[in-house]
Amino acid sequence: MDGQFAFSEEQHPDAAVEDVWRVLAVDDDGDFQRATASVLRDIELLGGRVELIQAFSCSEAEKLLANYKDIALVMFDVVMETEEAGLRLIKYLREEIDNSHTRVVLLTGDPDISPAPDVMRDYDINDYWAKSELKAERLLTVLAAAVRGYAQLRAVAKARRGLQRIVESSNTLFTCKNLPELAGRILTEIAQLISQPVDALVCMRREDTTVSSPIEADVVGASGRFGRYINTTLSTLDDLSVVKTLQQCFATQLTQRLPNGAVMFFPRLQAGADYACYIRCERGLDDTELELLNVFSTSISRGLFNVAMFSRLENMAYQDDLLKIPNRNALIRTLDVTLHSPAKAKQVLIDIDNFSGANTAFGTGYGDFILGLVAKKLRDAFNSEVFVARVRDDVFAILGPQKRVCAAEIVALFRKPKRPYELGQVNSLSSVTMHLDDFNGSARVALQDALLTLKQAKHLGQDQHSVYDPGLQSAHAEAYRLLLALRDAVEAGQISVELQPQIDMRSGRVTGVEALARWRKADGSMVAPLSFIPLAEATGYILPLGDLLMRLSLRAAKKLADAGYPHIRVAVNVSAPQLLQHDFIERFSSHLLMTGVLPTQVEVEITESVAMRSFDTVCEKLSALRAMGVEVAIDDFGTGFSSLSYLQLLPADRLKIDRSFVMEIGATNDQQMIAEAVIQIASRVGMQVIAEGVETQQQADWMLRHSCWHAQGYLFAKPMECSELLTWLGALEKRSA
Ligand code: C2E
Ligand code: MG
Ligand code: MG
């Protein structure tokens, strides 16, 4: 056992425990009884007083033996009422009342009669004496030996019971999952172990106490007269001697015996933190009890360690590392309980608008700062009835009773129009409200569906507030079916690419084509890429699908080159999960090699939001592509939140003005302004610019007027299969020739 746990022998004020040694003398011989009584009067042995009980017949003795379980020694005449009386009494003692501790000395009036050796052995009879030989001095010697034997047997039995108890209670200690429960259990078990009620304290040393300040500790368990101190601190105890004893225990790191109890120390190494347990009882503890406590302390340490580890794991699993508030797992656990309770409840998810943009533009430190402010504001706004968790990134959940949780009020918390430029101000956020009483799915699905609704809402722009529609559950199932169908479509070769020309409007020449995914079902109907690409992205299926699309696009590029158009660049759309694969560049190169396409004939298109996410990694990948000769275009430009400084650092060749801005040309001034701004930004950062979705001559003219020379759109051509494109290109050449 660890030396730390040894009971210090220095403090040993009065280990003596008040004991009474009961001696039962059974004899019908009055003279013998009187003589015995006079010898044993006022005798003390091994720290205990000798008390004589007398019986004059076997039946009287049986009654006394049944009543007093703690008789140390019984002396009796073999021959009493009957020849067999002595034998009957010993059988009664050992077999009927199952007493194996009481020592037995047989007496006889006749020195020639001795009991059979097997009786001596079988009934554990210690001594055999002729009464005539048992003079005062000898009687005392016999008595001392018997009492010592009895005390030892009793100690062993107590130790065995104690050890059994320790084994059993250790198991219950290990099932405790929190400190208050464990501390309570430890105190109950200690009281049981030493068979008396205790006034006790379990304290955990505070880590933050400095060297100079007095040692402080939290009272994590308390019983008896200390009961009221639970959850307070050591220094609030009114009994200063107890405070001092515990402080000393923490300082010396030693377990000590006390006049009426003990103070036990459990070191951090074994218990996860420094703990001390103060035990005060009605009487002093004997050596066996101290030894048992010593043994039990190992179990206590392990129990404390387990609880510490469990709470650390629990924190890891259920607490957000950054914000120290419940995380997604904790939300699901609470949602699960809520969904199973009849109380009307609601959950609101909020998402900070433009958070990832701000994060990229001003750094993650700033992003963390904002998240901290949001978490604090939410926590301060609600009492414990309402559960606030961070779901992921900048999405928070507020879950609670219908009456307490209201999206409009939450949004209002963040509306501070007076000081819109205050640091860390969240100017806008979007939300989704979900009424949980009409939801019949699991907690996980409830969260997933709420997130999906939130995502859809955010597609519409900023400051979006929607209410979850239970019909979405079927949309969910629909999405799942679609994903399975997509997998089958890949296998059945139903996925292809079409190519849409990109034109230099000054010359009318085709400079490039964009490869666009197509899914043609067996019945000839088409599935739009906007319904299956995001699904594939969300589920990770985009990795194999993207690989396929890349191969198909490069094969088309090869066909173009072979048909005499090696200068027509083929643009391939690449999603975030694809680009961020650690071996993306290797994969891309091997596709180029396999199809025999030159890197200079290829362009990679990534959307603006992807470009601004994981900025450093994205830049690294794009630089590697450009180093190979591959060009890079930023798709859907104008829809994100790119800061100019970041854009300047982005290794890209061209910006694609999003179709939504092109569409508005001629309609409203605002959107025109965005298109103009994009063109200016592109020229500032030295990138080419191309307009997407040009459908009218008016839009094309506008672009030319604003020095945007390149365009892609139905005005020039729709996306076409490769063979169709070759025919189209042939016709175009003929016309311009
Ligand atoms: P995107 O990359 O911005 O592609 C341009 C979209 O605009 C294409 O839609 C194209 O058909 C459409 N478009 C082009 N000109 C016009 C026009 O004048 N008017 C109108 N109304 N639309 C025009 P599509 O093919 O439906 O693709 C939609 C989106 O799906 C793409 O937007 C892209 O984000 C994604 N996508 C398509 N193919 C792939 C692919 O192979 N890989 C990945 N990752 N995404 C793809
Ligand atoms: Mg594109
Ligand atoms: Mg686009």
mmCIF file of C-alpha atoms in Angstrom, residues 119-386:
data_model
loop_
_atom_site.group_PDB
_atom_site.id
_atom_site.type_symbol
_atom_site.label_atom_id
_atom_site.label_comp_id
_atom_site.label_asym_id
_atom_site.label_seq_id
_atom_site.Cartn_x
_atom_site.Cartn_y
_atom_site.Cartn_z
ATOM 1 C CA VAL A 119 -14.072 -33.112 21.833
ATOM 2 C CA MET A 120 -11.317 -30.616 22.753
ATOM 3 C CA ARG A 121 -10.409 -30.218 19.103
ATOM 4 C CA ASP A 122 -13.861 -30.249 17.498
ATOM 5 C CA TYR A 123 -15.367 -27.701 19.864
ATOM 6 C CA ASP A 124 -12.317 -25.477 20.084
ATOM 7 C CA ILE A 125 -11.854 -25.873 23.819
ATOM 8 C CA ASN A 126 -8.799 -23.996 25.006
ATOM 9 C CA ASP A 127 -8.047 -25.402 28.374
ATOM 10 C CA TYR A 128 -8.890 -28.098 30.807
ATOM 11 C CA TRP A 129 -8.367 -27.739 34.527
ATOM 12 C CA ALA A 130 -9.119 -29.513 37.755
ATOM 13 C CA LYS A 131 -10.788 -26.976 39.977
ATOM 14 C CA SER A 132 -8.337 -27.771 42.762
ATOM 15 C CA GLU A 133 -5.459 -26.663 40.567
ATOM 16 C CA LEU A 134 -7.098 -23.429 39.541
ATOM 17 C CA LYS A 135 -5.816 -21.179 42.255
ATOM 18 C CA ALA A 136 -5.980 -17.412 41.997
ATOM 19 C CA GLU A 137 -2.741 -16.890 40.095
ATOM 20 C CA ARG A 138 -3.348 -19.683 37.610
ATOM 21 C CA LEU A 139 -6.938 -18.537 37.076
ATOM 22 C CA LEU A 140 -5.653 -15.101 36.121
ATOM 23 C CA THR A 141 -3.116 -16.581 33.689
ATOM 24 C CA VAL A 142 -5.793 -18.764 32.107
ATOM 25 C CA LEU A 143 -8.118 -15.786 31.913
ATOM 26 C CA ALA A 144 -5.489 -13.522 30.327
ATOM 27 C CA ALA A 145 -4.705 -16.101 27.626
ATOM 28 C CA ALA A 146 -8.393 -16.610 26.903
ATOM 29 C CA VAL A 147 -9.152 -12.889 26.707
ATOM 30 C CA ARG A 148 -6.189 -12.318 24.392
ATOM 31 C CA GLY A 149 -7.379 -15.140 22.155
ATOM 32 C CA TYR A 150 -10.916 -13.796 22.219
ATOM 33 C CA ALA A 151 -9.746 -10.231 21.379
ATOM 34 C CA GLN A 152 -7.707 -11.509 18.466
ATOM 35 C CA LEU A 153 -10.535 -13.590 17.089
ATOM 36 C CA ARG A 154 -12.912 -10.689 17.409
ATOM 37 C CA ALA A 155 -10.478 -8.343 15.647
ATOM 38 C CA VAL A 156 -9.989 -10.821 12.828
ATOM 39 C CA ALA A 157 -13.744 -11.264 12.449
ATOM 40 C CA LYS A 158 -14.248 -7.522 12.467
ATOM 41 C CA ALA A 159 -11.504 -7.082 9.907
ATOM 42 C CA ARG A 160 -13.028 -9.777 7.718
ATOM 43 C CA ARG A 161 -16.470 -8.183 7.920
ATOM 44 C CA GLY A 162 -14.884 -4.823 7.231
ATOM 45 C CA LEU A 163 -12.986 -6.110 4.252
ATOM 46 C CA GLN A 164 -16.137 -7.683 2.877
ATOM 47 C CA ARG A 165 -17.899 -4.394 3.340
ATOM 48 C CA ILE A 166 -15.028 -2.599 1.589
ATOM 49 C CA VAL A 167 -15.243 -4.910 -1.382
ATOM 50 C CA GLU A 168 -18.998 -4.381 -1.643
ATOM 51 C CA SER A 169 -18.900 -0.650 -1.081
ATOM 52 C CA SER A 170 -16.012 -0.201 -3.504
ATOM 53 C CA ASN A 171 -18.306 -1.399 -6.243
ATOM 54 C CA THR A 172 -20.918 1.175 -5.326
ATOM 55 C CA LEU A 173 -18.260 3.905 -5.139
ATOM 56 C CA PHE A 174 -17.220 3.124 -8.681
ATOM 57 C CA THR A 175 -20.736 3.553 -10.009
ATOM 58 C CA CYS A 176 -20.991 7.134 -8.684
ATOM 59 C CA LYS A 177 -20.814 9.643 -11.500
ATOM 60 C CA ASN A 178 -20.657 12.901 -9.590
ATOM 61 C CA LEU A 179 -18.794 14.248 -6.619
ATOM 62 C CA PRO A 180 -21.670 15.055 -4.225
ATOM 63 C CA GLU A 181 -23.114 11.579 -4.673
ATOM 64 C CA LEU A 182 -19.726 9.964 -4.185
ATOM 65 C CA ALA A 183 -18.844 12.070 -1.135
ATOM 66 C CA GLY A 184 -22.163 11.148 0.484
ATOM 67 C CA ARG A 185 -21.568 7.494 -0.245
ATOM 68 C CA ILE A 186 -18.032 7.604 1.171
ATOM 69 C CA LEU A 187 -19.325 9.002 4.452
ATOM 70 C CA THR A 188 -22.099 6.408 4.715
ATOM 71 C CA GLU A 189 -19.659 3.614 4.043
ATOM 72 C CA ILE A 190 -17.169 4.900 6.612
ATOM 73 C CA ALA A 191 -19.890 5.027 9.249
ATOM 74 C CA GLN A 192 -20.833 1.439 8.415
ATOM 75 C CA LEU A 193 -17.233 0.330 8.441
ATOM 76 C CA ILE A 194 -16.601 1.596 11.947
ATOM 77 C CA SER A 195 -20.142 0.702 13.069
ATOM 78 C CA GLN A 196 -21.024 4.085 14.496
ATOM 79 C CA PRO A 197 -22.497 7.357 13.293
ATOM 80 C CA VAL A 198 -19.947 9.969 12.287
ATOM 81 C CA ASP A 199 -19.759 13.722 11.958
ATOM 82 C CA ALA A 200 -17.654 14.008 8.855
ATOM 83 C CA LEU A 201 -16.481 16.246 6.046
ATOM 84 C CA VAL A 202 -15.033 15.570 2.614
ATOM 85 C CA CYS A 203 -13.075 18.543 1.284
ATOM 86 C CA MET A 204 -11.441 19.196 -2.051
ATOM 87 C CA ARG A 205 -8.485 21.541 -1.968
ATOM 88 C CA ARG A 206 -8.835 24.650 -4.105
ATOM 89 C CA GLU A 207 -6.133 24.837 -6.718
ATOM 90 C CA ASP A 208 -6.051 28.598 -6.752
ATOM 91 C CA THR A 209 -4.872 29.125 -3.179
ATOM 92 C CA THR A 210 -1.538 30.882 -3.256
ATOM 93 C CA VAL A 211 1.421 29.944 -1.144
ATOM 94 C CA SER A 212 0.884 32.793 1.293
ATOM 95 C CA SER A 213 -2.894 32.556 1.752
ATOM 96 C CA PRO A 214 -4.361 29.925 4.075
ATOM 97 C CA ILE A 215 -5.329 26.659 2.455
ATOM 98 C CA GLU A 216 -8.903 26.776 1.190
ATOM 99 C CA ALA A 217 -11.058 23.845 0.177
ATOM 100 C CA ASP A 218 -14.587 23.153 -1.000
ATOM 101 C CA VAL A 219 -16.775 21.053 1.250
ATOM 102 C CA VAL A 220 -18.097 18.452 -1.170
ATOM 103 C CA GLY A 221 -19.558 16.057 1.357
ATOM 104 C CA ALA A 222 -20.720 16.437 4.944
ATOM 105 C CA SER A 223 -22.615 14.378 7.471
ATOM 106 C CA GLY A 224 -23.917 14.520 11.033
ATOM 107 C CA ARG A 225 -23.358 17.806 12.762
ATOM 108 C CA PHE A 226 -21.380 19.128 9.769
ATOM 109 C CA GLY A 227 -24.248 18.408 7.374
ATOM 110 C CA ARG A 228 -25.129 22.058 6.902
ATOM 111 C CA TYR A 229 -21.665 22.889 5.579
ATOM 112 C CA ILE A 230 -22.113 20.985 2.354
ATOM 113 C CA ASN A 231 -21.309 23.117 -0.713
ATOM 114 C CA THR A 232 -19.595 25.752 1.405
ATOM 115 C CA THR A 233 -15.899 26.273 1.922
ATOM 116 C CA LEU A 234 -13.570 25.099 4.634
ATOM 117 C CA SER A 235 -13.030 28.606 6.005
ATOM 118 C CA THR A 236 -16.743 29.020 6.779
ATOM 119 C CA LEU A 237 -16.706 26.220 9.378
ATOM 120 C CA ASP A 238 -17.316 27.505 12.901
ATOM 121 C CA ASP A 239 -15.115 24.882 14.563
ATOM 122 C CA LEU A 240 -11.643 26.317 14.140
ATOM 123 C CA SER A 241 -9.869 23.213 15.369
ATOM 124 C CA VAL A 242 -11.489 21.229 12.558
ATOM 125 C CA VAL A 243 -10.444 23.855 10.033
ATOM 126 C CA LYS A 244 -6.887 23.697 11.357
ATOM 127 C CA THR A 245 -6.779 19.917 11.328
ATOM 128 C CA LEU A 246 -7.938 19.805 7.708
ATOM 129 C CA GLN A 247 -5.548 22.545 6.628
ATOM 130 C CA GLN A 248 -2.730 20.690 8.320
ATOM 131 C CA CYS A 249 -3.777 17.491 6.610
ATOM 132 C CA PHE A 250 -3.599 19.224 3.211
ATOM 133 C CA ALA A 251 -0.250 20.765 4.103
ATOM 134 C CA THR A 252 1.416 17.604 5.426
ATOM 135 C CA GLN A 253 -0.411 15.330 2.996
ATOM 136 C CA LEU A 254 -0.691 12.802 5.795
ATOM 137 C CA THR A 255 -3.444 10.669 7.175
ATOM 138 C CA GLN A 256 -3.647 11.029 10.969
ATOM 139 C CA ARG A 257 -5.352 9.357 13.857
ATOM 140 C CA LEU A 258 -7.326 11.775 16.052
ATOM 141 C CA PRO A 259 -8.542 11.344 19.647
ATOM 142 C CA ASN A 260 -12.048 10.634 18.414
ATOM 143 C CA GLY A 261 -11.635 9.743 14.790
ATOM 144 C CA ALA A 262 -9.214 10.394 11.984
ATOM 145 C CA VAL A 263 -8.370 12.734 9.158
ATOM 146 C CA MET A 264 -7.540 11.049 5.894
ATOM 147 C CA PHE A 265 -5.615 12.483 2.981
ATOM 148 C CA PHE A 266 -6.080 11.512 -0.678
ATOM 149 C CA PRO A 267 -3.404 12.863 -2.995
ATOM 150 C CA ARG A 268 -4.058 14.341 -6.411
ATOM 151 C CA LEU A 269 -2.041 11.652 -8.120
ATOM 152 C CA GLN A 270 -4.457 8.975 -6.973
ATOM 153 C CA ALA A 271 -7.677 10.953 -6.561
ATOM 154 C CA GLY A 272 -7.502 13.481 -9.396
ATOM 155 C CA ALA A 273 -7.357 16.387 -6.898
ATOM 156 C CA ASP A 274 -6.191 16.753 -3.273
ATOM 157 C CA TYR A 275 -8.978 15.606 -0.948
ATOM 158 C CA ALA A 276 -9.176 15.300 2.815
ATOM 159 C CA CYS A 277 -11.792 13.565 4.895
ATOM 160 C CA TYR A 278 -12.344 14.514 8.521
ATOM 161 C CA ILE A 279 -14.066 11.895 10.664
ATOM 162 C CA ARG A 280 -15.241 12.468 14.213
ATOM 163 C CA CYS A 281 -17.019 9.714 16.114
ATOM 164 C CA GLU A 282 -18.270 8.978 19.589
ATOM 165 C CA ARG A 283 -15.294 6.891 20.582
ATOM 166 C CA GLY A 284 -11.712 6.511 19.454
ATOM 167 C CA LEU A 285 -11.006 4.128 16.628
ATOM 168 C CA ASP A 286 -9.264 0.875 17.366
ATOM 169 C CA ASP A 287 -6.350 -0.465 15.348
ATOM 170 C CA THR A 288 -8.546 -2.729 13.240
ATOM 171 C CA GLU A 289 -10.835 0.141 12.317
ATOM 172 C CA LEU A 290 -7.916 2.349 11.398
ATOM 173 C CA GLU A 291 -6.420 -0.421 9.332
ATOM 174 C CA LEU A 292 -9.779 -0.897 7.575
ATOM 175 C CA LEU A 293 -9.998 2.816 6.841
ATOM 176 C CA ASN A 294 -6.503 2.562 5.492
ATOM 177 C CA VAL A 295 -7.535 -0.210 3.118
ATOM 178 C CA PHE A 296 -10.752 1.594 2.211
ATOM 179 C CA SER A 297 -8.829 4.760 1.361
ATOM 180 C CA THR A 298 -7.523 3.060 -1.788
ATOM 181 C CA SER A 299 -11.093 2.524 -2.974
ATOM 182 C CA ILE A 300 -12.018 6.069 -2.029
ATOM 183 C CA SER A 301 -9.106 7.428 -4.063
ATOM 184 C CA ARG A 302 -10.130 5.369 -7.053
ATOM 185 C CA GLY A 303 -13.740 6.493 -6.714
ATOM 186 C CA LEU A 304 -12.645 10.142 -6.559
ATOM 187 C CA PHE A 305 -10.357 9.661 -9.528
ATOM 188 C CA ASN A 306 -13.152 8.046 -11.524
ATOM 189 C CA VAL A 307 -15.501 10.914 -10.787
ATOM 190 C CA ALA A 308 -12.854 13.465 -11.773
ATOM 191 C CA MET A 309 -12.179 11.640 -15.029
ATOM 192 C CA PHE A 310 -15.860 11.168 -15.709
ATOM 193 C CA SER A 311 -16.583 14.850 -15.271
ATOM 194 C CA ARG A 312 -13.617 15.748 -17.451
ATOM 195 C CA LEU A 313 -14.857 13.387 -20.171
ATOM 196 C CA GLU A 314 -18.366 14.676 -19.725
ATOM 197 C CA ASN A 315 -17.055 18.211 -20.188
ATOM 198 C CA MET A 316 -15.177 17.140 -23.262
ATOM 199 C CA ALA A 317 -18.188 15.400 -24.696
ATOM 200 C CA TYR A 318 -20.885 17.852 -23.680
ATOM 201 C CA GLN A 319 -19.239 21.223 -23.408
ATOM 202 C CA ASP A 320 -18.101 23.593 -26.076
ATOM 203 C CA ASP A 321 -14.369 24.004 -25.722
ATOM 204 C CA LEU A 322 -14.236 27.633 -26.680
ATOM 205 C CA LEU A 323 -17.346 29.062 -25.064
ATOM 206 C CA LYS A 324 -17.699 26.705 -22.092
ATOM 207 C CA ILE A 325 -21.405 26.302 -22.737
ATOM 208 C CA PRO A 326 -23.233 23.068 -23.684
ATOM 209 C CA ASN A 327 -22.416 21.792 -27.130
ATOM 210 C CA ARG A 328 -24.292 19.868 -29.816
ATOM 211 C CA ASN A 329 -24.144 16.571 -27.915
ATOM 212 C CA ALA A 330 -25.567 18.219 -24.831
ATOM 213 C CA LEU A 331 -28.310 19.792 -26.930
ATOM 214 C CA ILE A 332 -29.258 16.421 -28.383
ATOM 215 C CA ARG A 333 -29.355 14.894 -24.916
ATOM 216 C CA THR A 334 -31.627 17.659 -23.621
ATOM 217 C CA LEU A 335 -33.749 17.631 -26.758
ATOM 218 C CA ASP A 336 -34.234 13.929 -26.264
ATOM 219 C CA VAL A 337 -35.570 14.483 -22.742
ATOM 220 C CA THR A 338 -37.769 17.356 -23.964
ATOM 221 C CA LEU A 339 -39.250 15.321 -26.792
ATOM 222 C CA HIS A 340 -40.213 12.622 -24.306
ATOM 223 C CA SER A 341 -41.890 15.022 -21.880
ATOM 224 C CA PRO A 342 -45.410 16.359 -22.262
ATOM 225 C CA ALA A 343 -44.413 19.986 -21.556
ATOM 226 C CA LYS A 344 -44.869 22.325 -24.492
ATOM 227 C CA ALA A 345 -41.416 23.296 -25.668
ATOM 228 C CA LYS A 346 -39.782 25.204 -28.445
ATOM 229 C CA GLN A 347 -36.331 25.449 -29.869
ATOM 230 C CA VAL A 348 -34.884 28.359 -31.753
ATOM 231 C CA LEU A 349 -31.658 28.149 -33.693
ATOM 232 C CA ILE A 350 -29.824 31.321 -34.558
ATOM 233 C CA ASP A 351 -27.020 31.862 -37.030
ATOM 234 C CA ILE A 352 -24.949 35.045 -37.144
ATOM 235 C CA ASP A 353 -25.164 36.559 -40.614
ATOM 236 C CA ASN A 354 -21.859 36.985 -42.387
ATOM 237 C CA PHE A 355 -19.956 35.376 -39.562
ATOM 238 C CA SER A 356 -17.563 33.394 -41.740
ATOM 239 C CA GLY A 357 -16.840 36.510 -43.775
ATOM 240 C CA ALA A 358 -16.029 38.506 -40.648
ATOM 241 C CA ASN A 359 -13.971 35.620 -39.360
ATOM 242 C CA THR A 360 -11.934 35.515 -42.535
ATOM 243 C CA ALA A 361 -11.609 39.240 -42.880
ATOM 244 C CA PHE A 362 -10.682 40.063 -39.283
ATOM 245 C CA GLY A 363 -9.200 36.775 -38.121
ATOM 246 C CA THR A 364 -10.453 33.909 -35.964
ATOM 247 C CA GLY A 365 -9.541 35.809 -32.780
ATOM 248 C CA TYR A 366 -12.166 38.369 -33.648
ATOM 249 C CA GLY A 367 -14.605 35.606 -34.573
ATOM 250 C CA ASP A 368 -14.079 33.945 -31.179
ATOM 251 C CA PHE A 369 -14.640 37.288 -29.507
ATOM 252 C CA ILE A 370 -18.002 37.713 -31.222
ATOM 253 C CA LEU A 371 -19.039 34.179 -30.343
ATOM 254 C CA GLY A 372 -18.145 34.831 -26.707
ATOM 255 C CA LEU A 373 -20.321 37.948 -26.663
ATOM 256 C CA VAL A 374 -23.244 36.134 -28.252
ATOM 257 C CA ALA A 375 -22.964 33.257 -25.776
ATOM 258 C CA LYS A 376 -22.858 35.656 -22.848
ATOM 259 C CA LYS A 377 -25.808 37.669 -24.080
ATOM 260 C CA LEU A 378 -27.887 34.519 -24.511
ATOM 261 C CA ARG A 379 -26.910 33.138 -21.127
ATOM 262 C CA ASP A 380 -27.700 36.419 -19.398
ATOM 263 C CA ALA A 381 -31.070 36.670 -21.112
ATOM 264 C CA PHE A 382 -32.440 33.375 -19.834
ATOM 265 C CA ASN A 383 -32.759 31.620 -16.510
ATOM 266 C CA SER A 384 -32.029 27.953 -15.920
ATOM 267 C CA GLU A 385 -35.376 26.932 -17.411
ATOM 268 C CA VAL A 386 -33.953 27.667 -20.838
#
